[in-house]
Coordinates of C-alpha atoms in Angstrom, one line a residue:
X1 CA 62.0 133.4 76.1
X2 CA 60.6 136.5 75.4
X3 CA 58.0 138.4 77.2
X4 CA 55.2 137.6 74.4
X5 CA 56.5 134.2 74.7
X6 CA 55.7 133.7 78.7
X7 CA 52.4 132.2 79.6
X8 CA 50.7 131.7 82.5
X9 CA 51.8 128.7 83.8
X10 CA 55.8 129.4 83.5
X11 CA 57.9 129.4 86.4
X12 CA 58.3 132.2 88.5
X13 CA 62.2 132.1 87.3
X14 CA 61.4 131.6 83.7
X15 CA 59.2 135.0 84.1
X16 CA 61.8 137.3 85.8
X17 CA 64.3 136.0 83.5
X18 CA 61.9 137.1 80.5
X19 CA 61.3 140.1 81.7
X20 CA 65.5 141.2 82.7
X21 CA 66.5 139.5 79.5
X22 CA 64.3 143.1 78.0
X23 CA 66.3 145.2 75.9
X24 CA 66.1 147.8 78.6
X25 CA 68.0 145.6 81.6
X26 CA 70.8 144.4 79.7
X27 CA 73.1 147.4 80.9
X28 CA 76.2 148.6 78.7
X29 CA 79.7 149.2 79.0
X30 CA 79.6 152.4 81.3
X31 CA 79.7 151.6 85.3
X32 CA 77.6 154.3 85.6
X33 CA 73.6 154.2 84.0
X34 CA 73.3 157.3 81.9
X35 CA 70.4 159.9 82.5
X36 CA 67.3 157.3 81.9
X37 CA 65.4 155.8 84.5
X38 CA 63.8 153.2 83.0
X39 CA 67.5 151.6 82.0
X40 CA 68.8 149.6 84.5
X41 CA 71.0 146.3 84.5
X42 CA 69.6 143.3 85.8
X43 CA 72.2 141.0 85.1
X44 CA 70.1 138.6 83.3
X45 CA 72.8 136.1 82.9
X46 CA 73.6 136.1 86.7
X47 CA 70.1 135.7 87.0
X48 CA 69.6 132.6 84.8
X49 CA 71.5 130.7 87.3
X50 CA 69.4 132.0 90.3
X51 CA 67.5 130.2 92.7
X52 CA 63.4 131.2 93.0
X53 CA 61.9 128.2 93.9
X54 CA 64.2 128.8 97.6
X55 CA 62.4 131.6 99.3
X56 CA 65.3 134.0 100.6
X57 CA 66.1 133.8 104.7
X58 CA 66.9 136.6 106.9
X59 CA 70.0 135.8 108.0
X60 CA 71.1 136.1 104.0
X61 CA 70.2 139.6 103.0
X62 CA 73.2 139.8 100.3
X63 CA 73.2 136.7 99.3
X64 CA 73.5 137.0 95.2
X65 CA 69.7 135.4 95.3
X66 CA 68.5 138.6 97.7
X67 CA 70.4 141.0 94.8
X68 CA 68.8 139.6 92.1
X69 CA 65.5 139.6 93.5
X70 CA 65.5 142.7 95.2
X71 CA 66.9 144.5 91.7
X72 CA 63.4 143.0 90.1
X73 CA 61.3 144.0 93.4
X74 CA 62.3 147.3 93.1
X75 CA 61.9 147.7 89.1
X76 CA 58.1 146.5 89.5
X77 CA 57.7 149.2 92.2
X78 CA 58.9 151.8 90.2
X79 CA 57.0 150.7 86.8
X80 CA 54.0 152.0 89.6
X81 CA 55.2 155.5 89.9
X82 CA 55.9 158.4 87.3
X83 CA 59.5 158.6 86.3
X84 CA 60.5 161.5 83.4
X85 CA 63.8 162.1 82.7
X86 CA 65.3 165.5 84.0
X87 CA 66.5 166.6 80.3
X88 CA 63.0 165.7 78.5
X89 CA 61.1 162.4 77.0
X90 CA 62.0 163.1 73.7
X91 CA 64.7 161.7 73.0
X92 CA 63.5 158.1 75.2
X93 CA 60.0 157.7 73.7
X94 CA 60.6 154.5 73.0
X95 CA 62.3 153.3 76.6
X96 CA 59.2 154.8 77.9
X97 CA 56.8 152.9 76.3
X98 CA 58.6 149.6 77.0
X99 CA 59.0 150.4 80.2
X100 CA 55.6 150.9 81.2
X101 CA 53.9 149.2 78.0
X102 CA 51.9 146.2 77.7
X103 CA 54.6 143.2 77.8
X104 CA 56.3 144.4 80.8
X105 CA 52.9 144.8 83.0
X106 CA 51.8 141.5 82.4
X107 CA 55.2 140.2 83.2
X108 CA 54.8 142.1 86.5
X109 CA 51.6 141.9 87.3
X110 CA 52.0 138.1 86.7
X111 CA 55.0 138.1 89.4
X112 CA 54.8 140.7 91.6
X113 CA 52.8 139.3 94.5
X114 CA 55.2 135.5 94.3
X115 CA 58.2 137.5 94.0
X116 CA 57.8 139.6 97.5
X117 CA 56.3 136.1 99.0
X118 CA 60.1 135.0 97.6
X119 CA 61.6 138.1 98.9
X120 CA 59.6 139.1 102.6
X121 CA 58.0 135.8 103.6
X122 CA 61.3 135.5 106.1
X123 CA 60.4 138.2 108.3
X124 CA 57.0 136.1 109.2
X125 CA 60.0 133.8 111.4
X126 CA 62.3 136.2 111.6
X127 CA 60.0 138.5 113.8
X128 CA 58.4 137.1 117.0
X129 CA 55.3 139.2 118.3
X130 CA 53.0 136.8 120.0
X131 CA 51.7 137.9 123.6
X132 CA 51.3 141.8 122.6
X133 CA 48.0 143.0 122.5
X134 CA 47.6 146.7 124.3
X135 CA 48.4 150.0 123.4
X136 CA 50.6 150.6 126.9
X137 CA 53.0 147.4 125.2
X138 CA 53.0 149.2 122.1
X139 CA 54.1 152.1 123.5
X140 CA 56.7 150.9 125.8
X141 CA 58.4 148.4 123.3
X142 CA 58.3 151.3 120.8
X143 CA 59.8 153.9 123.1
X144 CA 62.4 151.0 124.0
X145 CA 63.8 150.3 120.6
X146 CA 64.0 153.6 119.4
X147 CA 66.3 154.7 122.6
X148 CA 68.3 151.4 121.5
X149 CA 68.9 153.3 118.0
X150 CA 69.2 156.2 119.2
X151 CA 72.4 155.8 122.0
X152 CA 73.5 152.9 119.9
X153 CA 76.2 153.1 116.4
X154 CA 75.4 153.0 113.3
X155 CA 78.0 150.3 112.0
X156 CA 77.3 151.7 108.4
X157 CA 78.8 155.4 109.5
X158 CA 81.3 153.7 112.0
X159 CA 82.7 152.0 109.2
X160 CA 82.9 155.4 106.9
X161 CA 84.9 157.2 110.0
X162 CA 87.3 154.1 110.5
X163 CA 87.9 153.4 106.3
X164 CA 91.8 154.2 105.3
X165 CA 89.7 155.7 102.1
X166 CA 87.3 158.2 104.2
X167 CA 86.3 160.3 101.3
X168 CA 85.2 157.2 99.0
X169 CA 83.9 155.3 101.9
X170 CA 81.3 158.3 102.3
X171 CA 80.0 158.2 99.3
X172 CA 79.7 154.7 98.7
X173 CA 76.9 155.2 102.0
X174 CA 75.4 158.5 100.3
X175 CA 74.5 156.0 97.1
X176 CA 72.7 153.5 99.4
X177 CA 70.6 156.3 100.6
X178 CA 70.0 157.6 96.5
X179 CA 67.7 155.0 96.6
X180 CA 65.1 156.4 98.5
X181 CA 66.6 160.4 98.3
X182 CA 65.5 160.7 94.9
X183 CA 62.5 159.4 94.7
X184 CA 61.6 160.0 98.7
X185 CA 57.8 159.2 99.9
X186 CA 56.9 157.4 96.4
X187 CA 56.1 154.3 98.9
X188 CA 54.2 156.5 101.2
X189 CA 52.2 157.8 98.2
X190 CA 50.2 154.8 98.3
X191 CA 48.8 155.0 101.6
X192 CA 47.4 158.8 101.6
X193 CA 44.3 157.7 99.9
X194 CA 40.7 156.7 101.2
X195 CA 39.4 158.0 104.6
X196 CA 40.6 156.9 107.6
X197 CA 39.8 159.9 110.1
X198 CA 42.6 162.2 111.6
X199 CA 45.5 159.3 111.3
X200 CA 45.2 160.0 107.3
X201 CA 45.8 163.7 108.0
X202 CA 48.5 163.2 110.3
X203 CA 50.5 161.3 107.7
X204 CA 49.6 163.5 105.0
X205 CA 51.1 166.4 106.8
X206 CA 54.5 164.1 106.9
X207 CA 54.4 163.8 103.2
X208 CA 53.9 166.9 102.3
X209 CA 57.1 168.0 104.1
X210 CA 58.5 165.4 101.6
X211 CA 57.6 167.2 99.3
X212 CA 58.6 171.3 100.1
X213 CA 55.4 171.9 100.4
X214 CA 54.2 172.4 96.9
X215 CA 58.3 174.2 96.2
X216 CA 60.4 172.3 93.8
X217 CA 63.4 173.8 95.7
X218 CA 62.3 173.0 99.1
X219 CA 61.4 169.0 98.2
X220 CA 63.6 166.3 99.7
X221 CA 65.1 164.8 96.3
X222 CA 66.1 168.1 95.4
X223 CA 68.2 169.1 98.6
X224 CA 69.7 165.5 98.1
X225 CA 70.9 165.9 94.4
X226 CA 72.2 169.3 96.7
X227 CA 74.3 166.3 98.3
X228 CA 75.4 164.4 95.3
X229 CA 76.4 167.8 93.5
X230 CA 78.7 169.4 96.0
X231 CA 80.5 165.5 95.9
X232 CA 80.7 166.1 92.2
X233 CA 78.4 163.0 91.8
X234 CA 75.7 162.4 89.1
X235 CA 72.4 163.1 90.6
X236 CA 69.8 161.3 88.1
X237 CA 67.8 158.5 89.3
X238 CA 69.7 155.2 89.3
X239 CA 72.9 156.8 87.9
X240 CA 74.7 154.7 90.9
X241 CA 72.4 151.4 89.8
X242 CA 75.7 149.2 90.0
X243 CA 76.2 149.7 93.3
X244 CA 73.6 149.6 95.4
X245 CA 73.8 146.7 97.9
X246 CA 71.0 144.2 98.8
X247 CA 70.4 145.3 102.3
X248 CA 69.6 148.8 101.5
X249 CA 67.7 147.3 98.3
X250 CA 65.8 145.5 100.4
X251 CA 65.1 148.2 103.2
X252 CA 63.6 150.6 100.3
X253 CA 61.7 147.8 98.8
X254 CA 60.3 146.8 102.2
X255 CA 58.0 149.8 102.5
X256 CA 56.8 149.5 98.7
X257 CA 55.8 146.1 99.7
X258 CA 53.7 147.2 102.6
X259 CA 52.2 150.0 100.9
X260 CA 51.3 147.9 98.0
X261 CA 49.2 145.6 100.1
X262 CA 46.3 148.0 102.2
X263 CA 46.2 144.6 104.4
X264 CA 49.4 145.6 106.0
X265 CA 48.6 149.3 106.4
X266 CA 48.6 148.8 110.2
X267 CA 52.0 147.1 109.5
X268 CA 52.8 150.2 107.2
X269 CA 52.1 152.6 110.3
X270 CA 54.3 150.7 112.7
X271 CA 57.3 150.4 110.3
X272 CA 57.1 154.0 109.0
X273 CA 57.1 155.3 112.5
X274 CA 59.8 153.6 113.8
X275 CA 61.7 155.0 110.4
X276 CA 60.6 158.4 111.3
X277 CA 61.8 158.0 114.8
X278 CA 65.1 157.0 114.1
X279 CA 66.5 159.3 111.2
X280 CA 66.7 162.2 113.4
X281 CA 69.4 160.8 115.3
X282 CA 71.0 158.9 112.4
X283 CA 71.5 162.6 110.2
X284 CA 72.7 164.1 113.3
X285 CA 75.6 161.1 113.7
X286 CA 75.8 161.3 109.8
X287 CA 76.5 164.9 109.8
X288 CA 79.2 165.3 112.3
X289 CA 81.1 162.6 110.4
X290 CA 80.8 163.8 107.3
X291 CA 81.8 167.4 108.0
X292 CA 84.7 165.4 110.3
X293 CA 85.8 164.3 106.9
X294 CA 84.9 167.1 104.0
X295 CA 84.7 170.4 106.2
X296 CA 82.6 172.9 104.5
X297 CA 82.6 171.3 101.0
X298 CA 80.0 169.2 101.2
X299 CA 76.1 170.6 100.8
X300 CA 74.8 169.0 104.4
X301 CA 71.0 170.4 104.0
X302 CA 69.5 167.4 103.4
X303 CA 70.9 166.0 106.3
X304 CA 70.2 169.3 108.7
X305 CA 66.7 169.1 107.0
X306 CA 66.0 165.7 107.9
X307 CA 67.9 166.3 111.4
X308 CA 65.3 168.7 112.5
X309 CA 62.0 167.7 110.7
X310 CA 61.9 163.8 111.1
X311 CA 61.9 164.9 114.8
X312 CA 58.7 166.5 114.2
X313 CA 57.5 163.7 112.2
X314 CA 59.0 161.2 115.1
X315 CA 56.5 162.5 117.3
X316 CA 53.6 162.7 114.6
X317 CA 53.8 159.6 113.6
X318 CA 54.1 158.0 117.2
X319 CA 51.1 160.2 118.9
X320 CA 48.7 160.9 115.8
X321 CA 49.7 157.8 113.8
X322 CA 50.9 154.7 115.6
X323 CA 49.2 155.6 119.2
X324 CA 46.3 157.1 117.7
X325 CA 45.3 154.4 115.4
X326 CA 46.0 151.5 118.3
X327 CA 43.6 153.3 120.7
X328 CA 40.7 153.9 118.0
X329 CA 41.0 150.4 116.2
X330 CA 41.2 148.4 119.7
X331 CA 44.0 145.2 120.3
X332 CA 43.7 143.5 117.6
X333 CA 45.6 145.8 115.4
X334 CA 48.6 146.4 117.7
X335 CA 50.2 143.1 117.0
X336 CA 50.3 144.3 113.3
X337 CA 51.9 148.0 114.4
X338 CA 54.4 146.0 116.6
X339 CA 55.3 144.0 114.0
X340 CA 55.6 146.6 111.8
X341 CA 57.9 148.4 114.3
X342 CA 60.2 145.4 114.7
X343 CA 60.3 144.5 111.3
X344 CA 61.6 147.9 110.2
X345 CA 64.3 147.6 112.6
X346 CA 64.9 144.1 111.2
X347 CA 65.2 145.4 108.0
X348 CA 67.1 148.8 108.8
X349 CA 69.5 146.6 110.6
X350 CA 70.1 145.3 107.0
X351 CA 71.0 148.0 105.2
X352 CA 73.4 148.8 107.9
X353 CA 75.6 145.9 108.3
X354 CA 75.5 145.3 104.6
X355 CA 76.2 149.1 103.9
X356 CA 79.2 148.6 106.3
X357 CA 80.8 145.2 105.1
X358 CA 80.9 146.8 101.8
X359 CA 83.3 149.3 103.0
X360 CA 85.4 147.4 105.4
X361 CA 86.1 145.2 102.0
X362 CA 86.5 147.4 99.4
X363 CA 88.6 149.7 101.7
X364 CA 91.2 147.0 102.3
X365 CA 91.6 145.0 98.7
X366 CA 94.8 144.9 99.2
X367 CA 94.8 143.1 102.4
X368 CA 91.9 140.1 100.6
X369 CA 94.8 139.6 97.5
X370 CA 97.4 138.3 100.5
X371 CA 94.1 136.5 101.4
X372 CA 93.9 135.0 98.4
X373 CA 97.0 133.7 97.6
X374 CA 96.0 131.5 100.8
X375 CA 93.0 130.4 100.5
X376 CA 92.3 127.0 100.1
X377 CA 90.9 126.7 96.5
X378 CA 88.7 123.7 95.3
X379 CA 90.9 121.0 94.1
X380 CA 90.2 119.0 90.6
X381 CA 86.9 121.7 90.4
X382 CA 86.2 123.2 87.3
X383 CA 86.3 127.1 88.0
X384 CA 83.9 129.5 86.4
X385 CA 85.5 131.7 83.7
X386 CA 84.5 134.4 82.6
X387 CA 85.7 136.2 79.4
X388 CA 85.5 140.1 79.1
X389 CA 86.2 142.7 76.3
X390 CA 85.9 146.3 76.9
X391 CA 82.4 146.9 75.1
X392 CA 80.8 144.0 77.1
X393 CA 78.1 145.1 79.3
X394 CA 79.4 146.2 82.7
X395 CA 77.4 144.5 85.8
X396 CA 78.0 143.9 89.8
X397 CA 76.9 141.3 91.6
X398 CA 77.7 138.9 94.9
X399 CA 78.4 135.3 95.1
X400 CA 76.9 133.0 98.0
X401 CA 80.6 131.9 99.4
X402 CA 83.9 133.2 99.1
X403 CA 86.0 133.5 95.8
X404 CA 88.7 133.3 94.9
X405 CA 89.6 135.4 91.5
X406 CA 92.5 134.5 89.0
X407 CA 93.6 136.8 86.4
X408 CA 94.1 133.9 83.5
X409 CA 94.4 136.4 80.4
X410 CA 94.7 139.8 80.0
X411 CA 94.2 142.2 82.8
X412 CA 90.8 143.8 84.3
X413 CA 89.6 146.2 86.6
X414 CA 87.9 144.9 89.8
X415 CA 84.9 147.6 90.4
X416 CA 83.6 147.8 94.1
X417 CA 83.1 151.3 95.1
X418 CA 80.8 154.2 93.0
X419 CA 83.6 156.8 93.1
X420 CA 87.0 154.8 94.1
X421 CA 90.1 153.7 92.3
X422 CA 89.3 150.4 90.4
X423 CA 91.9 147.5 91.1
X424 CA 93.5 146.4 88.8
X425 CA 94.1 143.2 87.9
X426 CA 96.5 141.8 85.9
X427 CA 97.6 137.9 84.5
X428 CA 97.8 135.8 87.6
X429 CA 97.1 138.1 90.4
X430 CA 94.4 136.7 92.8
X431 CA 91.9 138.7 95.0
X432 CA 89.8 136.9 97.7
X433 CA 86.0 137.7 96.8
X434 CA 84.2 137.1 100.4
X435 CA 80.6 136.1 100.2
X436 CA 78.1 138.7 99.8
X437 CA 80.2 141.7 98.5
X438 CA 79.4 143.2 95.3
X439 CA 81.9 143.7 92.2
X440 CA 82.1 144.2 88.8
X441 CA 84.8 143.6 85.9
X442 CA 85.9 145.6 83.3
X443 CA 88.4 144.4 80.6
X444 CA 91.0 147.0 80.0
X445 CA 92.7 144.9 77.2
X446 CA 91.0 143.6 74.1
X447 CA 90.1 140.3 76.1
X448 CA 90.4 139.5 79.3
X449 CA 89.8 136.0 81.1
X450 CA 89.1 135.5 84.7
X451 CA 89.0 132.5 86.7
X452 CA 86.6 131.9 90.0
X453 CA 87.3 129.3 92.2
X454 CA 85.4 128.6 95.0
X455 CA 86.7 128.6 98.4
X456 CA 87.6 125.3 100.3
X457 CA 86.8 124.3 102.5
X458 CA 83.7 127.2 101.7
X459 CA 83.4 129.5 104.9
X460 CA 79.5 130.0 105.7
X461 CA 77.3 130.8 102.8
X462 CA 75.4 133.4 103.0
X463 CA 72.3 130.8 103.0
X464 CA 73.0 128.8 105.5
X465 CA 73.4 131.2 108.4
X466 CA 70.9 131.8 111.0
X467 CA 69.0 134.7 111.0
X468 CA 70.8 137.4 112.5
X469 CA 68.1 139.7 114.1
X470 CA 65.1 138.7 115.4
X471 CA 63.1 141.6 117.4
X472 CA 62.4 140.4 121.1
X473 CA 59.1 140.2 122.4
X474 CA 57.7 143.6 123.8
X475 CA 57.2 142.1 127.3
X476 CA 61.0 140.9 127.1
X477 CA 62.5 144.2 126.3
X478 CA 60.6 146.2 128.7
X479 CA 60.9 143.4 131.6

């Protein structure tokens, strides 16, 4: 079904898989996108298979469902902003118009709001913040969670400085944060217009930082593509596209999502202030790992950068934002800025333990083919197989229980890392897949089959777990 070919009425699956099946999602064979942001692959045969009418849980956030959705969530955001390509339009006229032409808007305009219903409705369970009501609880629940980030790990980093594979782990975290680094504040945009007194002011002065201050040189994205360079990594948007996991998907997408909505602006205030509050700490633990593992070669600005000034903006978004708007607006807004706060650290909490299962995997494949050759494989089922030649389009994705895959034909390359050795596969090896870890395969001979059998008895799906973080009332945590 084409896009012209969608009608009101269709399902909310039928129109995201209209709108990936687009000439601009179908990816090609490189892993990496090339310099063109409005190409990006969205897996439109993965998708087909998808569940939407299932909204996702919170105790899921990489199941294969949260990818897929989360991919499109974060397209539809973008189509809002202004992306150019760094080398000039010419040669992409056309990719720009499709990407922000007629079709495509209806398609989103026609999903957007069921699709983040799909994707955030969870957190409405997931988050508990009856029996809050005063600025003083605000405050103290506030204060209490940030000193929890702040004094506790960051299993994302933990997991970089414990990988066999230090240097790859490392970057594999640095593409999780490309998805806000280069194009940082686009989500706070939103909320700078209108006129709401001296808390609009405050978090204008915060975005302007963002942004250098008017200086091309000075603005975040561009001391980050400082980052990517001195790691001899590509630094145009969505060059890494392959390989960004659902919990940090999610996390960026998160703040779009309250931005897009001026309903939730108190909910906006609380998340992005817990954000602020906490990244001062994180650069700080980020940077003593990574020089702990590059010395001097790596360009650490954007993390001294963000070091020092987030904790400027930690305490201007907590005394001129988040206070300031709880005392002028009275009680009944401070259940939406606590939520706001816990469901940012919700969320955050994603990205982390996502970011850092990724690593623990990918940095121990060898370990998950002994695995494999173990695992108890579905007897008399039919596995999936999938055939691959070397011009096929190259895509990641997860699966919602363990794997097992079976080199049938040919040989492969198993792709879970942005900057790592692939493994290779050959006929009958095996590697265990475990629920929830993103991979992509490339044919390395003319044709190359590959089994996927389903673990048996299947450890937990993704799915079916409970959620896994569920912010505690303010009274609780300050009791």
């Amino acid at each position: 079904m084409t896009p012209a070919e969608v009608r009101i009425g269709a399902s909310l699956g039928e129109r995201l898989l209209a709108f990936a099946r687009g000439p601009l999602f179908r990816g090609d064979a490189q892993v990496l996108h090339a310099p063109n942001p409005y190409r990006r692959a969205l897996a439109p045969d993965a998708l087909a298979a998808s569940d939407f009418t299932r909204p996702l849980t919170a105790g899921a956030p990489s199941a294969h469902r949260a990818l897929a959705a989360h991919r499109l969530l974060g397209t539809f955001y973008e189509a809002e902003t202004v992306l150019l390509p760094e080398q000039g339009l010419a040669p992409l006229h056309g990719d720009f118009d499709l990407f922000y032409g007629a079709d495509l808007r209806a398609l989103r305009e026609n999903s957007v709001s069921e699709l983040e219903r799909f994707a955030f409705d969870c957190l409405a369970d997931a988050v508990d913040v009856s029996g809050a009501g005063t600025t003083d609880v605000l405050e103290s629940y506030f204060r209490h969670v940030v000193a929890e980030a702040a004094t506790g790990p960051s299993p994302a980093l933990a997991a970089v400085e414990a990988a066999r594979d230090r240097r790859t782990a490392a970057d594999l975290y640095v593409v999780q944060l490309a998805l806000d680094g280069l194009t940082e504040a686009s989500a706070m945009s939103r909320n700078l217009g209108g006129a709401y007194g001296p808390e609009q002011s405050a978090l204008f002065k915060i975005f302007i930082d963002e942004f250098g201050y008017g200086v091309h040189d000075a603005k975040h994205t561009t001391i980050f593509a400082k980052l990517l360079r001195s790691r001899a990594m590509a630094t145009h948007v969505h060059a890494y596209w392959n390989f960004y996991l659902a919990g940090p998907l999610a996390t960026n997408n998160y703040y779009y999502y309250l931005s897009r909505d001026h309903a939730k602006f108190f909910r906006y205030a609380g998340a992005v202030t817990y954000a602020e509050a906490v990244f001062a700490p994180g650069f700080v633990e980020m940077v003593k790992v990574f020089r702990g593992i590059f010395g001097d070669t790596v360009d650490l600005h954007y993390c001294d950068e963000h070091a020092h000034i987030d904790e400027h903006h930690g305490r201007i978004t907590r005394d001129q934002v988040l206070l300031a708007l709880a005392d002028r607006h009275g009680p009944r807004v401070v259940p939406e800025l606590l939520r706001g706060v816990a469901e940012a650290r919700l969320v955050g909490g994603w990205f982390e333990e996502d970011t850092a299962a990724q690593i623990r995997w990918s940095d121990d494949l060898a370990r998950y083919r002994d695995l494999a050759s173990n695992a108890r494989t579905g007897r008399g089922a039919e596995p999936d197989r999938i055939v691959l030649s070397p011009d096929a389009p190259f895509t990641t994705r997860t699966r919602d229980t363990d794997v097992v895959l079976e080199m049938a034909a040919g040989e492969a390359d198993l792709v879970a890392t942005p900057t790592g050795p692939p493994e290779r596969l050959a006929r009958g090896d095996v590697l265990l897949v475990p629920a929830g870890r993103l991979h992509g395969l490339r044919a390395v001979t003319p044709e190359a089959t590959c089994l996927v059998h389903p673990v048996s008895p299947s450890l937990e799906a993704p799915d079916s777990r409970p959620a896994t973080a569920t912010a505690d009332r303010p009274a609780e945590q300050d009791g």
